[in-house]
Coordinates of C-alpha atoms in Angstrom, one line a residue:
Chain A
M1063 CA 19.5 -29.3 -21.8
T1064 CA 16.2 -29.2 -19.9
V1065 CA 15.6 -25.8 -21.3
L1066 CA 15.6 -27.2 -24.8
A1067 CA 13.4 -30.1 -23.9
P1068 CA 10.0 -28.5 -24.6
L1069 CA 11.4 -27.2 -27.9
R1070 CA 12.5 -30.6 -28.9
R1071 CA 9.2 -32.1 -28.0
G1072 CA 7.5 -29.4 -30.1
I1073 CA 9.5 -30.3 -33.2
H1074 CA 8.8 -33.9 -32.6
M1075 CA 5.1 -33.3 -32.3
W1076 CA 5.1 -31.2 -35.5
Q1077 CA 6.5 -34.1 -37.4
E1078 CA 4.1 -36.7 -36.0
V1079 CA 0.7 -35.0 -36.3
N1080 CA -1.7 -34.9 -39.3
P1081 CA -2.2 -31.7 -41.3
R1082 CA -5.5 -30.8 -39.7
E1083 CA -3.7 -30.7 -36.3
R1084 CA -1.0 -28.6 -37.7
R1085 CA -3.6 -26.1 -39.0
R1086 CA -5.0 -25.9 -35.4
W1087 CA -1.5 -25.1 -34.1
L1088 CA -1.1 -22.3 -36.6
T1089 CA -4.5 -20.9 -35.6
A1090 CA -3.4 -21.0 -32.0
Y1091 CA -0.2 -19.2 -32.7
A1092 CA -2.0 -16.6 -34.8
F1093 CA -4.3 -16.0 -31.8
M1094 CA -1.2 -15.8 -29.5
S1095 CA 0.9 -13.7 -31.8
L1096 CA 0.2 -10.2 -30.4
Q1097 CA 0.8 -11.3 -26.9
L1098 CA 3.9 -13.2 -27.8
I1099 CA 5.4 -10.3 -29.6
G1100 CA 4.6 -8.1 -26.6
L1101 CA 6.1 -10.7 -24.3
F1102 CA 9.4 -10.4 -26.1
V1103 CA 9.5 -6.8 -27.1
F1104 CA 8.0 -5.2 -24.0
I1105 CA 8.9 -7.6 -21.2
L1106 CA 11.7 -10.1 -21.8
G1107 CA 13.8 -8.0 -24.2
P1108 CA 13.7 -4.9 -21.8
L1109 CA 14.4 -7.2 -18.9
V1110 CA 17.7 -8.3 -20.5
V1111 CA 18.6 -4.8 -21.7
S1112 CA 17.8 -3.4 -18.3
L1113 CA 20.2 -5.9 -16.7
Y1114 CA 22.9 -4.8 -19.2
Y1115 CA 22.2 -1.1 -18.3
T1116 CA 23.1 -1.9 -14.6
F1117 CA 26.7 -2.4 -15.9
T1118 CA 26.8 0.9 -17.7
R1119 CA 26.8 4.6 -17.3
W1120 CA 24.5 6.6 -19.6
D1121 CA 23.0 10.0 -19.4
L1122 CA 21.0 9.7 -22.7
I1123 CA 23.0 12.6 -24.2
A1124 CA 26.0 10.4 -25.1
P1125 CA 25.3 8.3 -28.1
A1126 CA 25.6 5.0 -26.3
P1127 CA 25.9 3.6 -22.8
K1128 CA 29.4 3.2 -21.5
W1129 CA 30.4 0.0 -19.8
V1130 CA 31.5 0.5 -16.2
G1131 CA 31.4 -3.1 -14.9
L1132 CA 30.1 -3.5 -11.4
S1133 CA 30.5 0.1 -10.4
N1134 CA 26.7 0.7 -10.1
W1135 CA 26.2 -2.4 -7.9
E1136 CA 29.2 -1.5 -5.9
H1137 CA 27.7 1.9 -5.3
V1138 CA 24.6 0.5 -3.7
P1139 CA 25.8 -0.6 -0.2
G1140 CA 27.6 2.7 0.4
D1141 CA 24.7 4.9 -0.9
Q1142 CA 23.2 6.5 2.2
R1143 CA 20.2 7.6 0.3
I1144 CA 19.4 4.0 -0.8
G1145 CA 19.6 2.9 2.8
Q1146 CA 17.1 5.7 3.7
V1147 CA 14.9 4.9 0.8
L1148 CA 14.7 1.2 1.7
G1149 CA 13.9 2.1 5.3
N1150 CA 11.2 4.5 4.3
T1151 CA 9.7 1.8 2.0
V1152 CA 9.7 -0.9 4.6
W1153 CA 8.3 1.6 7.2
F1154 CA 5.5 2.4 4.8
I1155 CA 4.8 -1.3 3.9
L1156 CA 4.5 -2.2 7.6
W1157 CA 2.0 0.5 8.4
A1158 CA 0.0 0.4 5.2
T1159 CA -0.4 -3.3 4.7
S1160 CA -1.1 -4.2 8.3
S1161 CA -3.7 -1.5 8.7
F1162 CA -5.2 -2.3 5.3
L1163 CA -5.4 -6.1 6.0
I1164 CA -6.9 -5.7 9.5
L1165 CA -9.3 -2.8 8.9
S1166 CA -10.8 -4.1 5.6
L1167 CA -11.3 -7.6 7.2
A1168 CA -13.1 -6.0 10.2
L1169 CA -15.3 -4.0 7.8
A1170 CA -15.9 -7.0 5.6
V1171 CA -17.1 -9.1 8.5
L1172 CA -19.4 -6.3 9.5
L1173 CA -20.9 -6.1 6.1
N1174 CA -21.1 -9.9 5.5
V1175 CA -24.7 -10.2 6.7
P1176 CA -27.9 -10.6 4.6
R1177 CA -29.2 -7.2 5.5
R1178 CA -30.8 -4.5 3.4
G1179 CA -28.5 -1.5 2.7
T1180 CA -25.1 -3.3 3.0
T1181 CA -24.7 -3.0 -0.8
L1182 CA -25.0 0.8 -0.5
F1183 CA -22.3 0.7 2.2
R1184 CA -20.0 -1.4 0.1
A1185 CA -20.4 1.0 -2.8
L1186 CA -19.5 3.9 -0.5
F1187 CA -16.3 2.2 0.8
F1188 CA -15.4 1.5 -2.8
L1189 CA -15.5 5.1 -4.0
P1190 CA -12.0 6.1 -3.0
Y1191 CA -10.5 3.0 -4.7
I1192 CA -11.6 4.0 -8.1
T1193 CA -10.4 7.6 -7.7
S1194 CA -7.0 8.7 -9.0
Q1195 CA -4.2 8.7 -6.5
V1196 CA -3.5 12.2 -7.7
A1197 CA -7.0 13.3 -6.8
V1198 CA -6.7 11.5 -3.4
G1199 CA -3.4 12.9 -2.7
L1200 CA -4.6 16.5 -3.5
V1201 CA -7.5 16.1 -1.2
W1202 CA -5.5 14.7 1.7
S1203 CA -2.7 17.2 1.4
W1204 CA -5.3 19.8 2.1
M1205 CA -7.0 17.7 4.8
F1206 CA -3.7 17.9 6.8
N1207 CA -3.3 21.7 6.6
T1208 CA -3.2 23.1 10.2
R1209 CA -5.3 26.2 9.5
S1210 CA -8.6 24.7 8.1
G1211 CA -7.9 21.0 7.5
P1212 CA -10.5 18.7 9.2
I1213 CA -7.8 16.6 11.0
P1214 CA -6.0 19.3 12.8
V1215 CA -9.2 21.2 13.5
F1216 CA -10.9 18.0 14.9
F1217 CA -8.0 17.5 17.3
R1218 CA -7.9 21.2 18.2
H1219 CA -11.6 20.8 19.4
L1220 CA -10.3 18.1 21.7
G1221 CA -7.6 20.4 23.0
I1222 CA -4.8 18.7 21.2
E1223 CA -2.6 20.7 18.8
V1224 CA -1.3 18.4 16.0
P1225 CA 1.2 19.6 13.5
N1226 CA 0.8 19.1 9.7
L1227 CA 1.9 15.5 9.7
L1228 CA 3.2 15.7 6.2
L1229 CA 5.7 18.3 7.2
D1230 CA 7.0 16.3 10.1
E1231 CA 9.9 14.0 9.4
N1232 CA 8.8 11.4 12.0
Y1233 CA 5.2 11.2 10.8
A1234 CA 5.1 12.0 7.1
M1235 CA 5.4 8.4 6.0
I1236 CA 2.8 7.3 8.4
A1237 CA 0.5 10.0 7.0
V1238 CA 1.1 8.6 3.6
A1239 CA 0.3 5.1 4.9
I1240 CA -3.0 6.4 6.4
V1241 CA -4.1 7.9 3.0
A1242 CA -3.1 4.7 1.1
T1243 CA -5.0 2.6 3.5
W1244 CA -8.0 4.9 3.3
Q1245 CA -8.0 4.6 -0.5
A1246 CA -7.5 0.8 -0.7
L1247 CA -10.0 -0.3 2.0
G1248 CA -12.9 -0.7 -0.5
Y1249 CA -10.9 -3.2 -2.6
G1250 CA -9.9 -5.2 0.4
I1251 CA -13.5 -5.3 1.6
T1252 CA -14.7 -6.5 -1.8
I1253 CA -12.2 -9.3 -2.0
Y1254 CA -12.7 -10.4 1.7
L1255 CA -16.4 -10.4 1.2
A1256 CA -16.2 -12.8 -1.7
G1257 CA -14.0 -15.1 0.4
L1258 CA -16.4 -14.8 3.4
Q1259 CA -19.3 -15.7 1.2
G1260 CA -17.5 -18.9 0.3
I1261 CA -17.6 -20.2 3.9
P1262 CA -20.4 -22.7 4.5
G1263 CA -22.7 -21.5 7.3
E1264 CA -22.9 -25.1 8.7
L1265 CA -19.4 -24.8 9.9
Y1266 CA -20.3 -22.0 12.3
D1267 CA -23.2 -24.1 13.5
A1268 CA -21.0 -27.1 14.0
A1269 CA -18.5 -25.0 15.9
S1270 CA -21.3 -23.6 18.1
V1271 CA -22.5 -27.2 18.9
D1272 CA -19.0 -28.0 19.9
G1273 CA -19.1 -25.1 22.3
A1274 CA -16.8 -22.7 20.5
T1275 CA -17.0 -19.1 21.7
G1276 CA -17.5 -16.2 19.3
W1277 CA -13.8 -15.5 19.2
Q1278 CA -13.0 -19.2 18.7
R1279 CA -15.4 -19.3 15.8
F1280 CA -13.8 -16.3 14.2
R1281 CA -10.3 -17.6 14.8
Y1282 CA -10.7 -21.2 13.8
V1283 CA -13.6 -21.0 11.2
T1284 CA -13.4 -17.6 9.6
L1285 CA -9.7 -16.9 9.7
S1286 CA -8.8 -20.5 8.7
L1287 CA -11.2 -20.7 5.7
L1288 CA -10.3 -17.1 4.7
S1289 CA -6.6 -17.9 4.7
P1290 CA -6.3 -18.2 0.9
T1291 CA -7.9 -14.8 0.5
I1292 CA -5.7 -13.3 3.2
L1293 CA -2.7 -14.7 1.4
F1294 CA -3.8 -13.2 -1.9
L1295 CA -4.3 -9.8 -0.4
T1296 CA -1.1 -9.9 1.6
V1297 CA 1.0 -10.7 -1.5
T1298 CA -0.7 -8.2 -3.7
S1299 CA -0.7 -5.4 -1.2
F1300 CA 3.0 -5.9 -0.4
I1301 CA 3.7 -5.7 -4.1
A1302 CA 1.7 -2.6 -4.6
A1303 CA 3.2 -1.0 -1.5
F1304 CA 6.8 -1.7 -2.7
Q1305 CA 5.9 0.5 -5.8
L1306 CA 4.5 3.5 -4.0
F1307 CA 5.0 6.6 -6.1
D1308 CA 2.1 8.7 -7.3
L1309 CA 0.6 9.3 -3.8
V1310 CA 3.9 10.4 -2.4
V1311 CA 4.7 12.8 -5.2
I1312 CA 1.4 14.6 -4.7
L1313 CA 1.3 14.5 -0.9
T1314 CA 4.8 15.7 -0.5
G1315 CA 5.6 17.6 -3.6
G1316 CA 4.2 21.1 -4.3
A1317 CA 1.4 21.7 -2.0
T1318 CA 3.3 21.6 1.1
G1319 CA 6.2 23.7 -0.4
V1320 CA 8.8 20.9 -0.5
Q1321 CA 10.2 18.6 -3.2
P1322 CA 8.6 15.2 -3.5
G1323 CA 10.0 12.8 -1.0
G1324 CA 10.4 15.3 1.8
P1325 CA 10.6 16.4 4.5
G1326 CA 14.3 15.5 4.8
G1327 CA 13.9 12.6 2.4
S1328 CA 11.7 10.8 4.9
T1329 CA 9.1 9.8 2.3
R1330 CA 11.4 9.1 -0.6
T1331 CA 10.4 5.6 -1.9
I1332 CA 12.4 3.2 -4.0
V1333 CA 10.4 4.1 -7.2
L1334 CA 10.8 7.9 -6.5
Y1335 CA 14.5 7.4 -6.1
L1336 CA 14.6 5.4 -9.4
Y1337 CA 12.7 8.2 -11.0
E1338 CA 15.1 10.9 -9.7
Q1339 CA 18.2 8.9 -10.7
T1340 CA 16.9 8.2 -14.2
F1341 CA 15.0 11.3 -15.3
L1342 CA 16.1 14.2 -13.1
F1343 CA 19.4 15.8 -14.2
S1344 CA 20.5 16.9 -10.8
E1345 CA 22.2 14.6 -8.2
R1346 CA 22.6 11.6 -10.6
V1347 CA 25.0 8.8 -9.8
S1348 CA 25.2 7.4 -13.3
G1349 CA 21.9 8.2 -15.0
L1350 CA 20.0 5.3 -16.6
G1351 CA 22.6 2.8 -15.3
Y1352 CA 21.9 3.5 -11.7
G1353 CA 18.2 3.8 -12.3
A1354 CA 18.2 0.4 -13.9
T1355 CA 20.1 -0.9 -10.9
I1356 CA 17.5 0.4 -8.5
G1357 CA 14.8 -1.2 -10.7
W1358 CA 16.5 -4.6 -10.5
L1359 CA 17.0 -4.2 -6.7
L1360 CA 13.3 -3.6 -6.4
A1361 CA 12.4 -6.6 -8.5
V1362 CA 14.7 -8.9 -6.5
L1363 CA 13.3 -7.5 -3.2
I1364 CA 9.7 -8.1 -4.4
F1365 CA 10.7 -11.6 -5.5
I1366 CA 12.3 -12.5 -2.2
V1367 CA 9.4 -11.2 -0.1
T1368 CA 6.7 -12.8 -2.3
M1369 CA 8.5 -16.2 -2.2
T1370 CA 8.9 -16.0 1.6
Q1371 CA 5.2 -15.3 1.9
F1372 CA 4.3 -18.3 -0.2
R1373 CA 6.7 -20.5 1.7
F1374 CA 5.2 -19.3 5.0
A1375 CA 1.7 -19.9 3.5
R1376 CA 2.5 -23.5 2.8
S1377 CA 2.2 -24.3 6.5
T1378 CA -0.6 -21.9 7.4
V1379 CA -3.0 -21.5 4.5
F1380 CA -5.9 -23.9 4.6
Y1381 CA -7.9 -24.8 1.4
L1382 CA -11.4 -26.2 1.9
G1383 CA -11.8 -29.7 0.3
D1384 CA -8.1 -30.1 0.0
D1385 CA -7.7 -33.0 2.4
E1386 CA -6.5 -35.5 -0.1
R1387 CA -3.4 -33.7 -1.0
Chain B
M1005 CA -29.1 -10.2 14.9
R1006 CA -26.0 -12.4 14.7
L1007 CA -23.0 -12.0 12.5
P1008 CA -21.9 -15.4 11.2
T1009 CA -18.9 -15.1 13.5
G1010 CA -21.2 -15.3 16.4
L1011 CA -21.2 -11.6 17.4
T1012 CA -24.7 -10.6 18.4
L1013 CA -25.8 -7.0 17.6
S1014 CA -29.1 -5.2 17.8
S1015 CA -30.3 -3.9 14.4
T1016 CA -30.2 -0.2 15.6
F1017 CA -26.7 -0.6 16.9
Y1018 CA -25.6 -2.3 13.7
Y1019 CA -26.9 0.4 11.4
G1020 CA -25.8 3.1 13.7
L1021 CA -22.3 1.8 13.7
L1022 CA -22.2 1.4 10.0
T1023 CA -23.5 4.8 9.4
L1024 CA -21.0 6.3 11.8
L1025 CA -18.1 4.4 10.1
A1026 CA -19.3 5.4 6.6
L1027 CA -19.6 9.0 7.6
A1028 CA -16.1 9.1 9.1
Y1029 CA -14.8 7.4 6.1
L1030 CA -16.4 9.8 3.7
V1031 CA -15.1 13.0 5.5
P1032 CA -12.6 13.6 2.8
V1033 CA -15.2 13.3 0.1
A1034 CA -17.5 15.7 1.8
W1035 CA -14.5 18.0 2.3
V1036 CA -13.7 18.1 -1.4
V1037 CA -17.3 18.9 -2.5
S1038 CA -17.6 21.4 0.3
T1039 CA -14.4 23.2 -0.6
S1040 CA -15.2 23.2 -4.4
L1041 CA -18.5 25.0 -3.7
R1042 CA -17.1 27.8 -1.4
T1043 CA -16.3 31.4 -2.3
N1044 CA -12.7 32.3 -2.1
A1045 CA -13.3 34.3 1.0
N1046 CA -14.6 31.2 2.8
L1047 CA -12.0 28.8 1.5
L1048 CA -10.1 28.5 4.8
R1049 CA -13.1 28.4 7.0
A1050 CA -12.9 25.3 9.0
D1051 CA -16.5 25.5 10.2
Q1052 CA -18.1 25.8 6.8
W1053 CA -19.0 22.2 5.9
I1054 CA -22.1 23.4 4.2
P1055 CA -20.8 26.4 2.1
D1056 CA -22.6 29.7 2.7
P1057 CA -23.1 31.0 0.1
I1058 CA -22.7 28.1 -2.4
T1059 CA -20.9 29.1 -5.6
F1060 CA -20.2 27.2 -8.8
E1061 CA -17.6 29.7 -10.0
H1062 CA -14.7 27.3 -9.4
Y1063 CA -16.3 24.8 -11.8
T1064 CA -17.0 27.4 -14.5
S1065 CA -14.9 30.6 -14.8
G1066 CA -12.4 29.5 -12.2
L1067 CA -11.4 26.3 -14.0
Q1068 CA -11.6 28.0 -17.3
E1069 CA -9.0 30.6 -16.2
A1070 CA -6.8 28.1 -14.3
L1071 CA -6.8 25.5 -17.1
P1072 CA -7.8 27.1 -20.4
D1073 CA -7.0 23.8 -22.2
L1074 CA -9.1 21.5 -20.1
A1075 CA -11.0 20.2 -23.1
R1076 CA -7.7 19.3 -24.7
Y1077 CA -6.4 17.4 -21.6
T1078 CA -9.7 15.6 -21.4
F1079 CA -9.4 14.6 -25.0
N1080 CA -5.9 13.4 -24.5
T1081 CA -6.9 11.3 -21.5
L1082 CA -9.9 9.7 -23.2
R1083 CA -7.8 8.9 -26.3
I1084 CA -5.1 7.1 -24.2
A1085 CA -7.6 5.3 -22.0
G1086 CA -10.0 4.4 -24.7
L1087 CA -7.5 3.1 -27.3
S1088 CA -5.2 1.3 -24.8
T1089 CA -8.4 -0.5 -23.5
L1090 CA -9.3 -1.5 -27.0
G1091 CA -5.8 -2.9 -27.7
L1092 CA -5.7 -4.7 -24.4
L1093 CA -9.0 -6.5 -24.8
L1094 CA -8.2 -7.5 -28.4
S1095 CA -4.7 -8.9 -27.8
C1096 CA -5.4 -10.5 -24.5
S1097 CA -8.8 -12.1 -25.3
L1098 CA -7.3 -13.8 -28.3
A1099 CA -4.2 -15.1 -26.5
G1100 CA -6.2 -16.1 -23.4
Y1101 CA -8.7 -18.0 -25.7
A1102 CA -5.9 -19.9 -27.4
L1103 CA -4.3 -20.9 -24.1
A1104 CA -7.6 -22.1 -22.7
R1105 CA -8.9 -24.0 -25.7
W1106 CA -6.2 -25.5 -27.8
R1107 CA -3.3 -27.8 -27.1
F1108 CA -0.3 -26.7 -29.1
P1109 CA 3.4 -27.1 -28.9
L1110 CA 5.0 -24.9 -26.1
R1111 CA 1.7 -23.9 -24.7
R1112 CA 2.8 -24.6 -21.1
L1113 CA 6.0 -22.8 -21.7
W1114 CA 4.2 -19.6 -22.8
F1115 CA 1.6 -20.0 -20.1
Y1116 CA 4.1 -20.2 -17.3
G1117 CA 6.3 -17.7 -18.9
L1118 CA 3.5 -15.2 -18.8
L1119 CA 2.6 -16.1 -15.3
A1120 CA 6.2 -15.5 -14.2
T1121 CA 6.4 -12.1 -15.7
M1122 CA 3.3 -11.0 -13.9
M1123 CA 5.6 -10.6 -10.9
V1124 CA 8.1 -8.4 -12.6
P1125 CA 7.4 -4.8 -11.6
G1126 CA 7.0 -2.5 -14.7
H1127 CA 9.8 -0.3 -13.2
V1128 CA 12.4 -2.8 -14.3
T1129 CA 11.4 -2.7 -18.0
L1130 CA 10.7 1.0 -17.9
I1131 CA 14.1 2.3 -18.7
P1132 CA 14.8 0.1 -21.8
T1133 CA 11.2 0.7 -23.1
Y1134 CA 11.8 4.5 -22.6
V1135 CA 15.0 4.3 -24.6
L1136 CA 13.1 2.3 -27.3
F1137 CA 10.3 4.8 -27.5
R1138 CA 12.7 7.7 -27.5
K1139 CA 14.5 6.1 -30.6
L1140 CA 11.2 5.8 -32.3
G1141 CA 10.4 9.4 -31.7
W1142 CA 7.5 8.7 -29.5
L1143 CA 8.3 11.0 -26.6
N1144 CA 5.5 13.6 -26.2
T1145 CA 3.2 11.5 -28.2
P1146 CA 0.5 9.3 -26.7
N1147 CA 1.9 6.2 -28.4
P1148 CA 4.0 4.8 -25.4
L1149 CA 0.8 4.7 -23.4
I1150 CA -1.3 3.1 -26.2
I1151 CA 0.7 0.8 -28.6
P1152 CA 2.2 -1.6 -26.0
F1153 CA -1.3 -2.6 -24.9
F1154 CA -2.0 -3.9 -28.4
F1155 CA 0.7 -6.4 -27.7
G1156 CA -0.9 -7.9 -24.6
S1157 CA -0.4 -7.8 -20.9
P1158 CA 0.3 -11.0 -18.9
F1159 CA -2.3 -10.3 -16.2
A1160 CA -5.1 -9.6 -18.7
T1161 CA -4.2 -12.7 -20.8
F1162 CA -4.2 -14.8 -17.7
F1163 CA -7.5 -13.4 -16.6
F1164 CA -9.1 -14.2 -20.0
R1165 CA -7.6 -17.7 -20.0
Q1166 CA -9.2 -18.4 -16.6
F1167 CA -12.5 -17.0 -17.8
F1168 CA -12.6 -19.1 -21.0
L1169 CA -11.7 -22.2 -19.0
S1170 CA -14.8 -21.9 -17.0
F1171 CA -16.8 -21.4 -20.2
P1172 CA -18.6 -24.4 -21.9
R1173 CA -17.3 -25.4 -25.3
E1174 CA -20.4 -27.0 -26.8
L1175 CA -21.5 -23.7 -28.5
E1176 CA -18.2 -23.4 -30.4
D1177 CA -18.2 -27.1 -31.4
A1178 CA -21.5 -26.6 -33.2
A1179 CA -20.2 -23.5 -35.0
T1180 CA -17.0 -25.3 -36.0
L1181 CA -19.1 -28.2 -37.4
D1182 CA -20.9 -25.6 -39.5
G1183 CA -17.5 -24.8 -41.0
A1184 CA -17.0 -21.4 -39.5
G1185 CA -13.3 -20.5 -39.0
A1186 CA -11.7 -20.0 -35.6
L1187 CA -11.7 -16.2 -35.8
R1188 CA -15.3 -16.1 -36.8
T1189 CA -16.4 -18.5 -34.2
F1190 CA -14.5 -16.4 -31.7
R1191 CA -16.0 -13.1 -32.8
S1192 CA -19.6 -14.2 -33.3
I1193 CA -20.1 -16.8 -30.6
V1194 CA -17.5 -16.4 -27.8
V1195 CA -17.2 -12.6 -27.6
P1196 CA -21.0 -12.0 -27.2
V1197 CA -21.4 -14.4 -24.3
S1198 CA -18.2 -13.2 -22.6
K1199 CA -19.4 -9.7 -22.0
P1200 CA -18.8 -9.8 -18.2
A1201 CA -15.1 -10.5 -18.6
F1202 CA -14.6 -7.9 -21.3
V1203 CA -16.5 -5.3 -19.3
A1204 CA -14.8 -6.0 -16.0
L1205 CA -11.3 -6.0 -17.4
G1206 CA -12.0 -3.0 -19.7
V1207 CA -13.3 -0.9 -16.9
L1208 CA -10.5 -1.9 -14.7
H1209 CA -7.9 -0.9 -17.3
F1210 CA -9.7 2.2 -18.5
T1211 CA -9.9 3.5 -14.9
G1212 CA -6.2 2.8 -14.4
M1213 CA -5.2 4.7 -17.5
W1214 CA -7.6 7.5 -16.7
N1215 CA -6.2 7.9 -13.2
G1216 CA -2.6 7.2 -14.2
F1217 CA 0.2 9.6 -13.4
F1218 CA 3.6 7.8 -13.5
L1219 CA 3.8 7.1 -17.2
P1220 CA 2.4 10.4 -18.3
I1221 CA 4.9 12.4 -16.3
I1222 CA 7.7 10.4 -18.0
Y1223 CA 6.4 10.3 -21.5
L1224 CA 4.1 13.4 -21.8
Q1225 CA 6.2 16.4 -20.7
R1226 CA 4.9 18.9 -23.3
K1227 CA 1.9 20.7 -22.1
E1228 CA -0.4 20.1 -25.1
Q1229 CA 0.0 16.3 -24.6
W1230 CA -0.9 16.4 -20.8
V1231 CA -3.5 14.2 -19.3
L1232 CA -6.0 15.3 -16.6
T1233 CA -3.9 14.1 -13.6
Q1234 CA -1.0 16.2 -14.8
A1235 CA -3.2 19.2 -15.5
I1236 CA -4.8 19.2 -12.1
R1237 CA -1.5 18.6 -10.4
S1238 CA 0.0 21.6 -12.2
L1239 CA -2.4 23.9 -10.2
L1240 CA -0.5 23.2 -7.0
G1241 CA 1.7 26.2 -6.3
R1242 CA 4.8 26.3 -4.1
Y1243 CA 3.3 28.7 -1.7
D1244 CA -0.3 29.3 -2.7
S1245 CA -2.8 27.1 -4.6
P1246 CA -6.2 27.8 -5.9
W1247 CA -7.9 25.1 -3.8
G1248 CA -11.4 25.9 -5.0
E1249 CA -10.4 25.0 -8.6
I1250 CA -8.3 22.1 -7.5
M1251 CA -11.2 20.5 -5.6
A1252 CA -13.6 21.3 -8.6
G1253 CA -11.1 19.5 -10.9
V1254 CA -10.9 16.5 -8.6
V1255 CA -14.7 16.2 -8.6
L1256 CA -14.9 16.6 -12.3
M1257 CA -12.3 14.0 -13.0
T1258 CA -13.9 11.5 -10.6
V1259 CA -17.5 11.8 -11.5
P1260 CA -17.2 10.0 -15.0
I1261 CA -15.5 7.0 -13.4
V1262 CA -18.1 6.8 -10.7
I1263 CA -20.8 6.8 -13.3
L1264 CA -19.0 4.2 -15.3
Y1265 CA -18.8 1.9 -12.3
L1266 CA -22.5 2.4 -11.5
L1267 CA -23.3 1.3 -15.0
V1268 CA -21.2 -1.9 -15.0
Q1269 CA -21.2 -2.6 -11.2
R1270 CA -22.5 -6.2 -11.3
Y1271 CA -20.0 -7.3 -14.0
F1272 CA -17.2 -5.5 -12.2
V1273 CA -17.6 -7.2 -8.8
Q1274 CA -17.6 -10.6 -10.5
G1275 CA -14.5 -9.5 -12.4
I1276 CA -12.2 -8.3 -9.7
T1277 CA -13.1 -11.0 -7.1
F1278 CA -12.5 -13.6 -9.9
G1279 CA -8.7 -13.1 -9.6
G1280 CA -8.8 -13.3 -5.8
I1281 CA -10.7 -16.6 -5.7
H1282 CA -9.5 -18.5 -8.7
G1283 CA -6.1 -16.9 -9.0

């Protein structure tokens, strides 16, 4: 009944108010109309239909989806590839988000001084972020090549022979994480800087007067007051990392002579698996149905992880001027 | 010199460190430019950071040969990025404005509904929308990458709502007293002073579409509909690839975006930090 409560309240309001107020409501709905149509046609509708697809088998050739009950969902626990895919994605998320969150914080702290030239440095660090993942992937796949790539060549000068990381099952995903971090740093720096600039300078002075060391000032002033920013970046970078696709396809498909997701499936991500199951005709489990199941699995995982982060944040995130609550 | 965190650094050391970090960070960028300017004979020379001789053949004859329809792909990309940006700004600014300004029945429901769907990854809705567009005969047309944006996007609507909330309403009240309709007030009073929001969001979205790859490979499989990312990716061969041309293509597709950001830089930084702070 609670679901209908706002609706009933709406009808009630409609009957109560004067005509001028009603005209304003109509105007408001006219302004909202495009977005509301979109909400139903492109988001809520497809959400429901996609849930329905998870109970069907369909290859797009048959005229309509065929109901198969829970068979797609039952297939998930026994699907070895989905185990591997989840492992790969988690492995990527751990490397990419931790290095992103830490390195961009370090650089932002370094750039957060009223000094000439810091704007230029900020702009330089921002460059990769506005570049296409396709372009970035192409460049880095060539960076890792053992014949002339700067990375293997640099280590060769130090007397260390490194293999092409992208061709090594144990390191390929870490290589992808390095590239993803490299690309995203500028964004992290920009957001952290905005947070850092909101920290009143007096707090540092007060901490110094109280005898806090440099590390303590960083730990108890900077990190505490930055915690809402850290939460925002943690949540958004996890969500983005869960959806890794473009970069992996370019880094591991084509240039290095293997199918995307290689070597040995070690870089196949959830979204890449979804793509293969839905749109590639080989090795399908049940076409669209299984693709939709993977999509829902992804959404549920993102939901659980995000909620856990917010829950954890309740006890750790500190908002300035929030004492009353 | 002291960093606010209490770390003390000499000025020389500070700039030395920053320069070193920036140089290391930009190695891949230097590598792209360097590779794109080398002759084919020097392509695999690890020691040639400054190409000798410098050649522009990859940018001219090389790319022309490798991608004869480059102009076509550029047009396709511009059309998708431009029109979808237009649609997004139109539909979301109107909705965001209504949510920020007026009280009306179910307003909270729509607002929280939109907020909740922001967390739903596009991959869940992808398959049904694909089926829908297929039914409409939109595969291998730019429509799937343009039309949906004329019907809003939760994030952009939320962004506009937050922006308009922080915006004084006295100006509009004056216009309304003059008898101007809501749409006219919006167009002639609100939009002109909200340029930063429109520019920031517009650039963000335009760049996303310009750089996009996932949706194009799903919807635009026919070669004449390709966008730039697909075209450049197609140069990768299984065993051998024309790296000079690929790097020239990477430079060419990145430069317009860099120029765009330089032009709107100050709006943009306001724009993206906005979400992080007020979100």
